[in-house]
Coordinates of C-alpha atoms in Angstrom, one line a residue:
Chain A
M7 CA 67.0 166.8 60.7
T8 CA 68.5 164.6 63.6
L9 CA 70.9 167.4 66.3
Q10 CA 73.4 164.7 68.4
L11 CA 75.5 166.0 70.5
D12 CA 78.5 163.4 71.4
D13 CA 80.1 163.8 74.6
I14 CA 81.0 167.5 74.4
T15 CA 83.6 168.8 76.9
L16 CA 84.2 172.8 76.3
T17 CA 86.5 174.6 78.3
Y18 CA 87.8 178.1 77.8
P19 CA 90.3 180.6 79.2
D20 CA 90.2 182.4 82.4
G21 CA 93.1 184.1 83.3
T22 CA 96.4 181.9 83.4
Q23 CA 93.4 178.8 83.9
R24 CA 91.0 177.4 81.9
V25 CA 87.5 176.9 83.2
T26 CA 85.2 173.6 82.3
A27 CA 82.0 174.9 80.4
L28 CA 81.0 171.9 79.7
E29 CA 81.6 168.3 80.5
R30 CA 80.7 165.1 78.7
V31 CA 77.5 166.3 77.8
S32 CA 75.1 164.3 75.3
L33 CA 72.6 165.5 74.1
T34 CA 70.2 164.5 71.3
A35 CA 66.9 166.1 69.3
Q36 CA 64.8 165.4 67.2
P37 CA 63.1 166.7 64.4
G38 CA 58.9 168.0 65.1
T39 CA 60.8 168.0 69.1
L40 CA 61.1 171.6 70.7
T41 CA 63.9 170.6 73.5
A42 CA 64.5 173.2 76.2
V43 CA 68.1 173.4 77.9
T44 CA 67.4 175.8 81.3
G45 CA 70.1 176.2 84.0
P46 CA 71.1 179.4 85.9
S47 CA 73.3 181.8 84.6
G48 CA 76.9 180.4 83.9
S49 CA 75.7 177.2 83.5
G50 CA 76.7 176.4 80.3
K51 CA 73.4 176.4 78.4
S52 CA 74.7 179.4 75.5
S53 CA 78.5 177.5 75.5
L54 CA 75.8 174.3 74.8
L55 CA 73.6 176.6 72.0
A56 CA 77.2 178.0 70.7
V57 CA 78.4 174.2 70.3
A58 CA 75.2 173.4 68.6
A59 CA 75.1 176.4 66.2
T60 CA 79.2 175.1 65.2
L61 CA 80.1 178.7 66.6
I62 CA 83.0 177.0 68.5
A63 CA 84.2 174.0 68.7
P64 CA 84.8 171.8 71.1
D65 CA 87.9 170.7 73.5
S66 CA 86.4 167.1 73.0
G67 CA 83.2 165.6 71.5
R68 CA 81.2 165.3 68.2
V69 CA 78.7 167.6 67.0
L70 CA 76.2 165.5 64.5
L71 CA 73.8 166.9 62.3
D72 CA 72.0 164.3 60.5
G73 CA 75.2 161.6 61.4
R74 CA 77.2 164.0 59.4
D75 CA 80.2 165.1 62.2
L76 CA 80.8 168.8 61.8
S77 CA 83.6 168.1 63.5
G78 CA 87.4 169.4 62.1
L79 CA 85.4 171.9 59.8
S80 CA 87.0 174.7 58.7
P81 CA 85.3 178.2 59.8
K82 CA 85.1 178.6 56.0
E83 CA 82.5 174.8 55.8
T84 CA 81.1 175.8 59.1
A85 CA 79.8 179.0 57.7
A86 CA 78.4 177.3 54.9
V87 CA 76.6 175.0 57.0
R88 CA 75.2 178.4 59.4
R89 CA 74.2 179.6 56.3
E90 CA 72.3 176.8 54.4
R91 CA 71.0 174.5 57.3
I92 CA 70.5 175.9 60.9
G93 CA 68.7 178.6 61.9
I94 CA 69.3 180.7 64.5
V95 CA 67.5 182.9 67.0
F96 CA 69.1 185.9 68.6
Q97 CA 68.1 187.6 71.5
S98 CA 65.3 190.0 71.1
S99 CA 67.5 193.2 70.1
N100 CA 69.9 191.1 68.0
L101 CA 68.9 193.2 64.4
L102 CA 70.4 194.8 61.8
A103 CA 70.3 198.8 63.2
S104 CA 69.8 200.2 59.1
L105 CA 67.2 197.0 57.7
T106 CA 63.8 197.2 57.8
A107 CA 62.0 194.2 59.2
L108 CA 61.4 192.5 55.7
D109 CA 65.5 193.2 54.9
Q110 CA 66.3 191.7 58.1
L111 CA 65.2 188.4 56.6
L112 CA 65.9 189.1 52.9
V113 CA 69.7 189.6 54.3
I114 CA 69.9 185.7 54.6
A115 CA 68.3 184.9 50.9
H116 CA 71.4 187.6 49.9
L117 CA 73.9 185.5 52.2
N118 CA 72.7 182.5 50.8
G119 CA 73.0 183.9 46.8
T120 CA 69.2 183.8 46.4
P121 CA 67.7 186.4 44.4
L122 CA 65.6 189.0 46.1
S123 CA 62.7 188.6 43.5
V124 CA 62.4 184.6 44.4
A125 CA 63.2 186.1 48.7
H126 CA 60.8 188.4 48.8
P127 CA 57.4 186.3 48.9
R128 CA 59.0 184.2 50.8
A129 CA 60.2 186.8 53.5
T130 CA 56.4 188.7 53.0
E131 CA 54.7 184.7 54.3
L132 CA 57.3 184.0 56.9
L133 CA 56.5 187.7 58.7
A134 CA 53.1 187.2 58.6
A135 CA 53.5 183.7 59.7
V136 CA 54.7 185.2 62.5
G137 CA 52.2 187.6 63.5
M138 CA 54.9 190.8 61.7
G139 CA 53.0 190.6 58.1
D140 CA 52.1 194.4 58.8
C141 CA 55.2 195.5 59.7
V142 CA 57.4 194.7 57.3
G143 CA 58.7 198.2 56.6
R144 CA 60.1 198.9 60.1
R145 CA 62.9 199.2 61.1
P146 CA 64.2 197.4 64.7
H147 CA 64.1 200.9 66.5
Q148 CA 60.6 200.8 65.4
L149 CA 59.4 198.1 66.4
S150 CA 58.6 196.8 70.7
G151 CA 60.3 193.9 72.1
G152 CA 58.2 191.0 71.6
Q153 CA 57.7 192.6 67.6
R154 CA 61.6 192.3 67.4
Q155 CA 61.7 188.9 68.7
R156 CA 59.1 187.4 66.1
V157 CA 60.8 189.3 63.2
T158 CA 64.3 187.6 64.4
I159 CA 62.3 184.2 64.8
A160 CA 61.0 184.5 61.1
R161 CA 65.1 185.6 60.1
G162 CA 66.2 182.3 61.3
L163 CA 63.7 180.4 59.3
M164 CA 64.2 181.9 56.3
N165 CA 66.8 179.8 54.9
D166 CA 64.5 177.1 55.5
P167 CA 66.5 175.0 58.1
R168 CA 65.9 171.9 59.9
L169 CA 67.8 172.9 63.0
L170 CA 66.6 175.9 64.5
L171 CA 68.6 177.1 67.6
V172 CA 67.3 180.2 69.7
D173 CA 68.7 182.0 72.5
E174 CA 66.9 183.1 75.4
P175 CA 63.9 184.2 73.2
T176 CA 61.9 185.7 76.3
S177 CA 64.8 187.3 78.5
A178 CA 63.8 191.1 77.1
L179 CA 59.7 190.6 77.3
D180 CA 57.2 190.5 80.1
S181 CA 55.6 187.1 80.6
Q182 CA 52.8 186.9 78.6
R183 CA 54.1 188.4 75.3
G184 CA 56.8 185.9 76.4
E185 CA 54.8 183.1 76.7
A186 CA 53.0 183.8 73.4
I187 CA 56.7 183.6 71.9
V188 CA 56.9 180.3 72.8
Q189 CA 54.2 179.0 71.9
L190 CA 54.8 180.7 68.4
L191 CA 58.1 178.2 68.6
R192 CA 56.5 175.0 69.6
R193 CA 53.8 176.2 66.6
L194 CA 56.7 176.4 63.8
T195 CA 58.8 173.3 65.2
V196 CA 55.7 171.2 64.6
E197 CA 54.2 172.7 61.1
R198 CA 57.9 172.7 59.7
D199 CA 59.1 169.6 61.2
L200 CA 62.0 172.0 63.0
T201 CA 64.4 170.3 65.1
T202 CA 64.5 173.2 67.8
L203 CA 66.7 173.6 70.3
M204 CA 66.1 176.7 72.9
V205 CA 68.2 178.0 75.3
T206 CA 66.0 180.1 78.5
H207 CA 66.3 180.9 81.7
D208 CA 62.8 181.0 82.1
E209 CA 61.3 177.9 83.7
R210 CA 57.9 179.5 82.9
H211 CA 57.9 178.7 78.8
L212 CA 58.7 175.6 79.5
Q213 CA 55.4 173.4 79.4
A214 CA 55.8 174.4 75.7
A215 CA 59.0 171.8 75.4
D216 CA 58.8 168.4 74.3
R217 CA 62.2 168.2 76.4
V218 CA 63.5 169.9 78.7
T219 CA 67.7 170.0 79.7
H220 CA 68.7 171.3 82.9
V221 CA 72.8 172.3 83.1
V222 CA 74.4 172.6 85.8
D223 CA 78.2 174.1 85.8
G224 CA 78.6 172.7 82.3
T225 CA 76.8 169.0 82.9
L226 CA 73.6 167.6 82.1
R227 CA 71.5 167.4 85.6
R228 CA 68.1 166.6 84.3
L229 CA 66.3 165.2 81.1
A230 CA 62.8 165.2 81.3
D231 CA 60.6 164.1 78.1
R232 CA 56.6 165.5 78.2
Chain B
M12 CA 76.4 195.7 48.9
F13 CA 72.7 194.2 50.6
V14 CA 74.1 195.7 54.2
A15 CA 76.4 198.1 52.6
I16 CA 73.5 200.2 50.5
R17 CA 71.2 200.0 53.7
D18 CA 73.6 201.3 56.2
L19 CA 74.1 204.4 53.7
R20 CA 70.8 205.0 53.6
F21 CA 70.4 204.6 56.9
A22 CA 72.6 206.5 58.6
K23 CA 72.2 209.6 56.0
G24 CA 74.2 212.1 58.0
R25 CA 77.4 210.0 59.3
F26 CA 78.0 209.7 55.5
A27 CA 76.9 212.9 54.5
L28 CA 79.6 214.1 56.9
M29 CA 82.1 211.9 55.8
G30 CA 81.3 212.2 52.0
A31 CA 81.5 216.4 52.9
V32 CA 85.1 215.6 54.0
V33 CA 86.2 213.6 51.2
A34 CA 84.5 216.7 48.8
L35 CA 86.6 219.0 50.5
I36 CA 89.6 217.2 50.8
T37 CA 89.4 216.6 46.5
L38 CA 87.9 220.0 45.9
L39 CA 91.3 220.9 47.7
V40 CA 93.7 218.8 45.5
V41 CA 92.1 219.3 42.2
L42 CA 92.6 222.4 43.0
L43 CA 96.3 222.4 43.9
S44 CA 96.9 219.8 40.7
G45 CA 95.6 222.6 38.2
L46 CA 97.8 224.9 40.1
T47 CA 100.6 223.3 39.8
V48 CA 99.4 222.0 36.0
G49 CA 99.3 225.7 35.8
L50 CA 102.8 226.8 37.3
G51 CA 104.3 224.0 35.8
R52 CA 103.6 224.9 32.2
G53 CA 105.0 228.4 33.0
N54 CA 107.9 226.7 33.6
T55 CA 108.7 224.4 30.9
S56 CA 106.1 224.5 28.0
A57 CA 108.9 226.0 25.6
V58 CA 111.0 222.9 26.6
T59 CA 107.8 220.2 26.4
N60 CA 106.6 221.8 23.3
L61 CA 109.8 221.6 21.3
T62 CA 109.9 219.5 18.2
A63 CA 113.0 217.2 19.7
D64 CA 113.3 213.6 20.5
H65 CA 116.2 214.0 22.8
L66 CA 117.9 217.6 24.5
V67 CA 121.8 216.6 25.1
F68 CA 123.5 218.7 27.9
E69 CA 126.8 219.0 29.3
A70 CA 127.4 216.2 32.0
P71 CA 127.2 218.2 35.0
P72 CA 130.6 217.5 37.6
A73 CA 130.5 215.1 39.9
G74 CA 127.8 216.2 42.9
Q75 CA 126.0 218.6 41.1
K76 CA 122.9 218.3 39.3
L77 CA 121.7 218.9 36.5
D78 CA 120.9 222.7 35.2
F79 CA 119.7 224.7 32.0
T80 CA 122.1 228.0 33.6
T81 CA 124.9 226.1 34.3
S82 CA 125.1 223.6 30.8
S83 CA 127.4 224.4 27.7
V84 CA 127.6 222.2 24.6
G85 CA 130.6 223.0 22.1
P86 CA 131.2 223.0 18.7
S87 CA 133.3 220.0 19.0
V88 CA 130.7 218.0 20.8
R89 CA 127.6 218.9 18.8
A90 CA 129.4 218.3 15.0
S91 CA 130.4 214.8 17.1
W92 CA 126.7 214.2 18.3
S93 CA 125.8 215.1 14.6
H94 CA 127.5 211.8 13.4
V95 CA 125.9 209.8 15.7
P96 CA 124.1 206.6 14.1
G97 CA 120.2 207.7 14.6
V98 CA 120.6 211.1 15.2
R99 CA 119.0 213.4 12.0
R100 CA 119.5 216.9 13.8
A101 CA 121.8 218.2 16.3
E102 CA 120.7 221.7 16.4
P103 CA 121.8 224.3 19.2
V104 CA 120.2 225.9 21.1
V105 CA 121.1 229.2 23.6
V106 CA 118.6 229.8 26.2
S107 CA 119.2 233.4 28.2
M108 CA 116.5 235.6 30.7
T109 CA 116.8 238.7 29.4
R110 CA 114.6 241.9 29.3
A111 CA 112.7 242.6 26.3
S112 CA 111.3 246.3 25.5
G113 CA 108.9 247.5 23.1
G114 CA 105.1 248.5 22.5
G115 CA 106.3 251.6 25.6
R116 CA 106.8 248.3 28.1
T117 CA 109.4 245.8 29.3
T118 CA 108.9 242.8 30.9
A119 CA 111.5 239.8 31.3
V120 CA 111.5 236.7 28.5
A121 CA 113.3 234.6 28.3
V122 CA 115.0 234.0 25.0
F123 CA 115.7 230.6 23.0
A124 CA 118.1 231.3 20.6
V125 CA 118.0 228.6 17.7
P126 CA 119.3 228.3 13.8
D127 CA 118.1 230.8 11.4
G128 CA 114.6 228.4 10.0
S129 CA 115.1 225.6 12.5
S130 CA 111.7 224.1 12.6
L131 CA 112.4 224.4 16.9
A132 CA 111.5 228.0 16.3
P133 CA 107.4 227.9 16.2
G134 CA 106.1 229.6 13.1
G135 CA 107.4 229.9 9.5
V136 CA 105.7 228.6 6.2
N137 CA 104.8 225.8 7.2
G138 CA 102.8 226.4 10.4
A139 CA 103.6 227.2 14.0
G140 CA 105.9 224.4 15.4
E141 CA 104.9 221.2 12.9
A142 CA 108.1 219.1 13.3
G143 CA 110.6 219.8 10.0
A144 CA 109.1 222.4 8.9
P145 CA 111.2 225.8 9.1
G146 CA 110.4 228.0 11.8
G147 CA 110.3 231.7 11.7
V148 CA 113.5 232.8 12.9
A149 CA 115.6 234.9 10.8
A150 CA 118.9 237.0 11.5
D151 CA 116.8 240.1 13.2
R152 CA 113.4 238.2 13.2
V153 CA 111.9 236.8 16.3
V154 CA 109.0 235.0 17.1
L155 CA 106.9 235.8 20.3
S156 CA 104.7 233.4 22.0
A157 CA 101.6 235.9 22.8
G158 CA 102.8 236.3 26.3
A159 CA 105.2 238.2 25.2
A160 CA 103.4 240.2 22.5
A161 CA 100.9 240.8 24.5
A162 CA 103.1 242.0 27.7
L163 CA 104.7 244.0 25.4
D164 CA 101.7 245.2 23.9
V165 CA 103.4 244.8 19.9
T166 CA 102.2 243.0 16.9
A167 CA 104.2 241.6 14.1
G168 CA 105.7 243.8 12.5
D169 CA 106.7 246.0 15.3
R170 CA 110.2 246.5 16.6
I171 CA 111.2 245.7 20.0
D172 CA 114.5 245.7 21.8
L173 CA 116.3 242.6 22.6
D174 CA 119.1 242.9 25.3
G175 CA 120.2 246.4 23.4
Q176 CA 119.3 244.8 20.2
S177 CA 116.9 246.3 17.6
V178 CA 114.8 243.3 16.5
T179 CA 111.9 242.7 13.8
V180 CA 108.7 241.1 15.6
G181 CA 108.1 238.3 12.2
E182 CA 105.5 236.9 14.3
V183 CA 103.5 236.0 17.2
S184 CA 103.1 232.6 17.9
G185 CA 102.4 230.2 20.7
T186 CA 102.3 230.9 24.0
D187 CA 105.6 228.5 25.5
E188 CA 106.8 229.6 28.6
F189 CA 110.4 229.3 30.7
S190 CA 110.7 229.7 34.2
H191 CA 107.3 232.3 34.1
A192 CA 108.8 234.3 31.8
P193 CA 107.2 234.4 28.2
V194 CA 109.6 233.3 25.5
V195 CA 110.9 235.1 22.6
W196 CA 112.5 233.2 19.9
A197 CA 115.5 234.8 18.2
A198 CA 118.0 233.6 15.7
T199 CA 121.7 232.4 17.3
A200 CA 122.7 236.0 15.8
N201 CA 120.6 237.6 17.8
A202 CA 121.8 235.9 21.1
P203 CA 121.8 237.6 24.0
A204 CA 124.6 237.7 26.6
S205 CA 123.9 234.5 28.1
G206 CA 127.9 234.0 30.0
L207 CA 128.1 230.9 27.5
E208 CA 131.4 231.2 25.8
P209 CA 131.0 232.4 21.8
G210 CA 130.1 228.9 19.5
H211 CA 128.2 227.2 23.1
A212 CA 124.8 226.2 23.2
T213 CA 122.3 225.7 26.7
F214 CA 121.6 222.4 25.0
L215 CA 121.0 220.3 21.9
A216 CA 118.2 219.4 20.4
L217 CA 118.3 215.8 18.4
T218 CA 115.6 214.9 16.3
T219 CA 116.2 211.1 15.2
G220 CA 115.1 208.6 12.8
D221 CA 112.7 209.2 11.1
A222 CA 110.7 211.8 13.5
E223 CA 110.6 214.7 11.0
R224 CA 109.9 215.5 7.4
P225 CA 112.1 216.8 4.5
A226 CA 112.8 220.4 5.8
A227 CA 112.9 223.2 3.0
G228 CA 115.4 225.5 3.9
A229 CA 117.0 223.9 6.4
E230 CA 119.5 221.2 4.9
G231 CA 123.0 221.3 5.0
A232 CA 125.8 220.2 7.1
D233 CA 127.8 222.8 9.0
G234 CA 125.5 225.2 7.3
A235 CA 125.6 228.9 8.0
D236 CA 122.6 228.9 10.0
G237 CA 124.8 226.7 12.2
S238 CA 123.0 223.4 12.5
A239 CA 124.7 220.0 12.3
G240 CA 122.5 218.6 9.7
V241 CA 123.4 215.2 8.8
G242 CA 122.4 213.0 6.0
S243 CA 121.4 210.1 7.6
D244 CA 119.2 208.1 5.9
A245 CA 115.2 207.8 7.2
G246 CA 115.2 204.0 8.1
A247 CA 118.7 204.7 9.7
N248 CA 118.6 203.1 13.1
L249 CA 116.2 204.8 15.4
G250 CA 117.8 203.2 18.8
A251 CA 120.7 204.8 18.4
D252 CA 123.4 204.2 21.8
L253 CA 122.8 207.7 23.0
A254 CA 124.3 206.3 26.5
A255 CA 127.2 205.4 24.7
A256 CA 127.5 208.9 22.9
D257 CA 127.0 210.6 26.0
Q258 CA 130.1 208.1 27.8
R259 CA 132.3 209.5 24.7
L260 CA 130.9 213.4 24.7
G261 CA 130.5 214.2 28.5
T262 CA 127.0 215.2 28.0
V263 CA 123.8 213.9 29.5
T264 CA 120.9 212.9 27.1
L265 CA 116.8 213.3 28.0
T266 CA 113.8 213.5 26.6
P267 CA 111.9 217.3 26.4
A268 CA 109.7 215.6 29.5
E269 CA 112.9 214.5 31.6
S270 CA 114.7 217.7 30.8
V271 CA 112.2 219.6 33.0
S272 CA 114.1 218.4 35.6
A273 CA 117.0 220.9 35.2
I274 CA 115.3 223.8 35.6
G275 CA 115.5 224.9 39.3
S276 CA 112.9 227.0 39.8
F277 CA 110.5 223.8 38.6
S278 CA 112.2 221.5 40.7
S279 CA 111.5 223.3 44.2
E280 CA 108.4 224.7 43.0
N281 CA 106.8 221.5 41.7
G282 CA 108.7 219.5 44.5
S283 CA 106.7 221.6 46.6
L284 CA 103.3 221.8 45.3
Q285 CA 103.7 218.4 45.0
L286 CA 104.9 217.6 48.5
M287 CA 101.4 219.7 49.0
R288 CA 99.6 217.1 46.9
A289 CA 100.8 214.1 48.6
L290 CA 100.1 215.3 51.8
L291 CA 96.6 216.1 50.8
F292 CA 96.5 212.6 49.9
A293 CA 97.7 211.0 53.2
I294 CA 95.2 212.5 54.9
S295 CA 92.2 212.0 53.2
A296 CA 93.7 208.1 53.4
L297 CA 93.6 208.4 56.9
V298 CA 90.4 210.0 57.3
I299 CA 89.2 208.0 55.6
G300 CA 90.5 204.9 57.6
A301 CA 90.1 206.3 60.7
F302 CA 86.0 207.1 59.6
F303 CA 85.6 203.3 58.8
T304 CA 87.6 202.2 62.2
V305 CA 85.0 203.5 64.4
W306 CA 82.4 202.5 61.8
T307 CA 83.3 199.1 62.0
V308 CA 83.8 199.1 65.8
Q309 CA 80.4 200.2 66.0
R310 CA 79.4 197.4 63.8
S311 CA 80.8 194.6 64.9
G312 CA 78.3 193.4 66.9
E313 CA 76.5 193.5 63.8
I314 CA 79.3 192.0 61.6
A315 CA 79.1 189.2 64.9
I316 CA 75.1 188.9 64.2
L317 CA 76.2 187.9 59.6
K318 CA 78.7 186.3 60.6
A319 CA 77.1 184.1 63.0
V320 CA 73.9 183.4 60.2
G321 CA 76.9 182.7 58.2
A322 CA 78.4 185.6 56.5
S323 CA 81.9 184.7 55.2
T324 CA 84.7 187.2 56.2
R325 CA 85.4 187.9 52.3
Y326 CA 81.2 188.7 52.0
L327 CA 81.4 191.2 54.9
L328 CA 84.8 192.4 53.7
G329 CA 83.7 193.0 49.8
D330 CA 80.5 195.0 51.7
A331 CA 82.1 197.1 54.0
L332 CA 84.6 197.8 50.5
G333 CA 81.6 198.6 48.8
Q334 CA 80.5 201.4 51.2
A335 CA 83.8 202.7 51.2
L336 CA 83.6 202.9 47.8
V337 CA 80.8 204.1 46.6
L338 CA 81.0 207.0 49.6
L339 CA 84.7 207.5 47.8
L340 CA 83.2 208.0 44.1
V341 CA 80.5 209.9 45.1
G342 CA 82.5 212.5 47.5
T343 CA 85.2 212.8 44.6
A344 CA 82.9 213.5 42.1
L345 CA 81.3 215.9 44.0
G346 CA 84.3 217.5 44.7
S347 CA 85.4 217.4 41.8
A348 CA 82.7 219.0 40.3
V349 CA 83.2 222.0 42.5
A350 CA 86.9 221.9 41.6
A351 CA 85.8 222.3 38.1
A352 CA 83.4 224.7 38.4
V353 CA 85.8 226.8 40.9
G354 CA 88.4 226.3 38.0
S355 CA 86.1 228.1 35.1
V356 CA 85.6 231.0 36.8
I357 CA 89.2 231.6 37.7
T358 CA 89.8 231.2 34.3
A359 CA 87.0 233.1 33.0
T360 CA 87.8 235.6 35.8
V361 CA 91.2 236.2 36.5
G362 CA 92.7 234.6 33.0
S363 CA 96.7 234.0 33.3
A364 CA 97.1 235.7 36.2
V365 CA 96.2 232.9 37.9
P366 CA 97.8 229.9 36.0
F367 CA 95.4 227.5 36.8
V368 CA 94.9 224.5 34.0
L369 CA 91.9 222.2 34.2
D370 CA 91.9 219.0 31.8
L371 CA 90.6 216.1 32.4
P372 CA 93.8 214.7 33.7
T373 CA 94.2 217.7 36.6
L374 CA 90.6 216.4 37.3
L375 CA 90.6 212.6 37.4
V376 CA 93.9 211.4 38.2
P377 CA 93.4 213.0 41.8
V378 CA 89.9 211.3 41.8
V379 CA 91.2 208.0 41.0
V380 CA 94.4 208.3 43.6
M381 CA 91.6 209.4 46.4
T382 CA 89.4 206.5 45.9
V383 CA 92.8 204.0 45.2
L384 CA 94.1 205.9 48.3
G385 CA 90.8 205.6 50.6
L386 CA 90.1 202.2 49.6
A387 CA 93.8 201.6 51.1
G388 CA 92.8 203.4 54.2
A389 CA 89.2 201.6 54.5
A390 CA 91.0 198.3 53.6
F391 CA 93.5 198.5 56.3
S392 CA 90.9 200.1 59.0
L393 CA 88.8 196.7 58.0
R394 CA 91.0 194.3 58.9
T395 CA 88.8 194.3 62.4
V396 CA 85.8 192.1 60.7
T397 CA 88.4 189.6 60.3
T398 CA 88.6 189.5 63.5
V399 CA 85.0 190.1 65.1
D400 CA 84.0 186.8 66.5
P401 CA 80.7 185.5 65.9
L402 CA 80.0 184.0 69.3
T403 CA 79.6 187.0 70.6
A404 CA 76.2 187.4 69.2
L405 CA 74.7 184.8 70.7
G406 CA 74.5 185.2 75.0
S407 CA 74.8 189.3 75.4
S408 CA 72.0 191.3 75.8
R409 CA 73.6 194.3 73.9

């Protein structure tokens, strides 16, 4: 699935004024590639991810998935797009406290109306694929930061998405475990032909990315292909 | 319910505490309901058990409430009512509170004086309280309710003193009470002084349509027994225009169930108890609402995550309401079970000293009302779910 952000401008209110978070940003991400979006805090990289995830509608510009324009969809319709076609990997602590690692994945299947008996083998397989096969019954507070992040990645893949959006996957991890997570994302992107867009402020892990986009003050400043 | 059930398992302590609160409120409401019904029966059972369709009272003056103690229906009105189309029988009933003595004891009783052989009184040849069957009341022969017989320690065949008159206890039948006094059914001739003019009655008991079977020994228009029997056809119009007759005759016609509001002690007592019940219901709804407000605010981060991964607001509301429903059902079931046990103990040990009624409606109605109001409280608090922005799931380290 090709993600195309076309001339996106996004502003948000700040007191009596409006602040520009993204200004005429265009970006294309192809299947089987890991695109990193980096930049300092407040640069607009998370806003970029939110727009791509249909969590926020831009003031102008278009978001296209395989050429389908998502602009103008209702909240219900964008929720359905996220539920069926997009995987989102949140920061490490964004797991549901009451759910086991396995349940974190099964809830995604439940949202899609997939019978749990059907979803169970897939969830187990995904947890094993991210190295969490032995921790399926553990809740978030029983997992380390790296383990939580692996569960989050597995959850992001549970609905078999073509587009994977990753938000600061290494922010709560040391460099060694952060590197392992990025390599895992890299591997999954290639193996599953995913279009992966990863927001990170940590430039140590950028070598794993196929493309690197640098965002400064809401505009793309550098685009590096590797 | 996927997340809801797991939340319930995970946060056992919080939900157990909330469930205990629901159970305790349910316990209070059910006990109060049992007491309300019990006290209500002690006030009204003689009226609600009457084998009559409607009761006719004298219309009160403007600004005054209908009351058993002030109603006075004269003979001419009674005769007119007996000719209203569809009315098969209009029997005068004189209600008075007095003292009865017998068996070496004295007790306050409510006397319901009816025509000889009236089917309004329990007992008689065909058994107690059977519609149309002649009752067991005759001149100088009274029927005592079980409460009156127990209070006086008398049985059938004994003689008692009823407001200065010596009468024979013909039968002990029924458990009727009126205004918290056991009922003595007497013939009109034995009616104690009630303050009514001679020939007047407190109310008329109407039997309309084919509600009764032919009554042997009780027929005859304006017979010696004082009843105003009318020979209406069995197929007479049951939909007699009672309102028109009320307008014309200056009366108020109510069903027996409606008539209880004219019992002064019942209105005030029942009103207070119902107010307490309503307050408990309101408290339960507020408590549930407050709990789920806090719970939802605490979960707002997780709700944002679920929305971000595609959960619809409807799904989240259903999940949360399902959780509230489970909590309410478990809490109310537990509370009503404990209340049933307590009620059984009260009934078994204290008996009639505490007028407590434990029946299915007493148990189920509070459970249903608590559940519905609790869900309403939860639904009100869950509006937060609709306002959580899924965007907050991104870019923040919670």
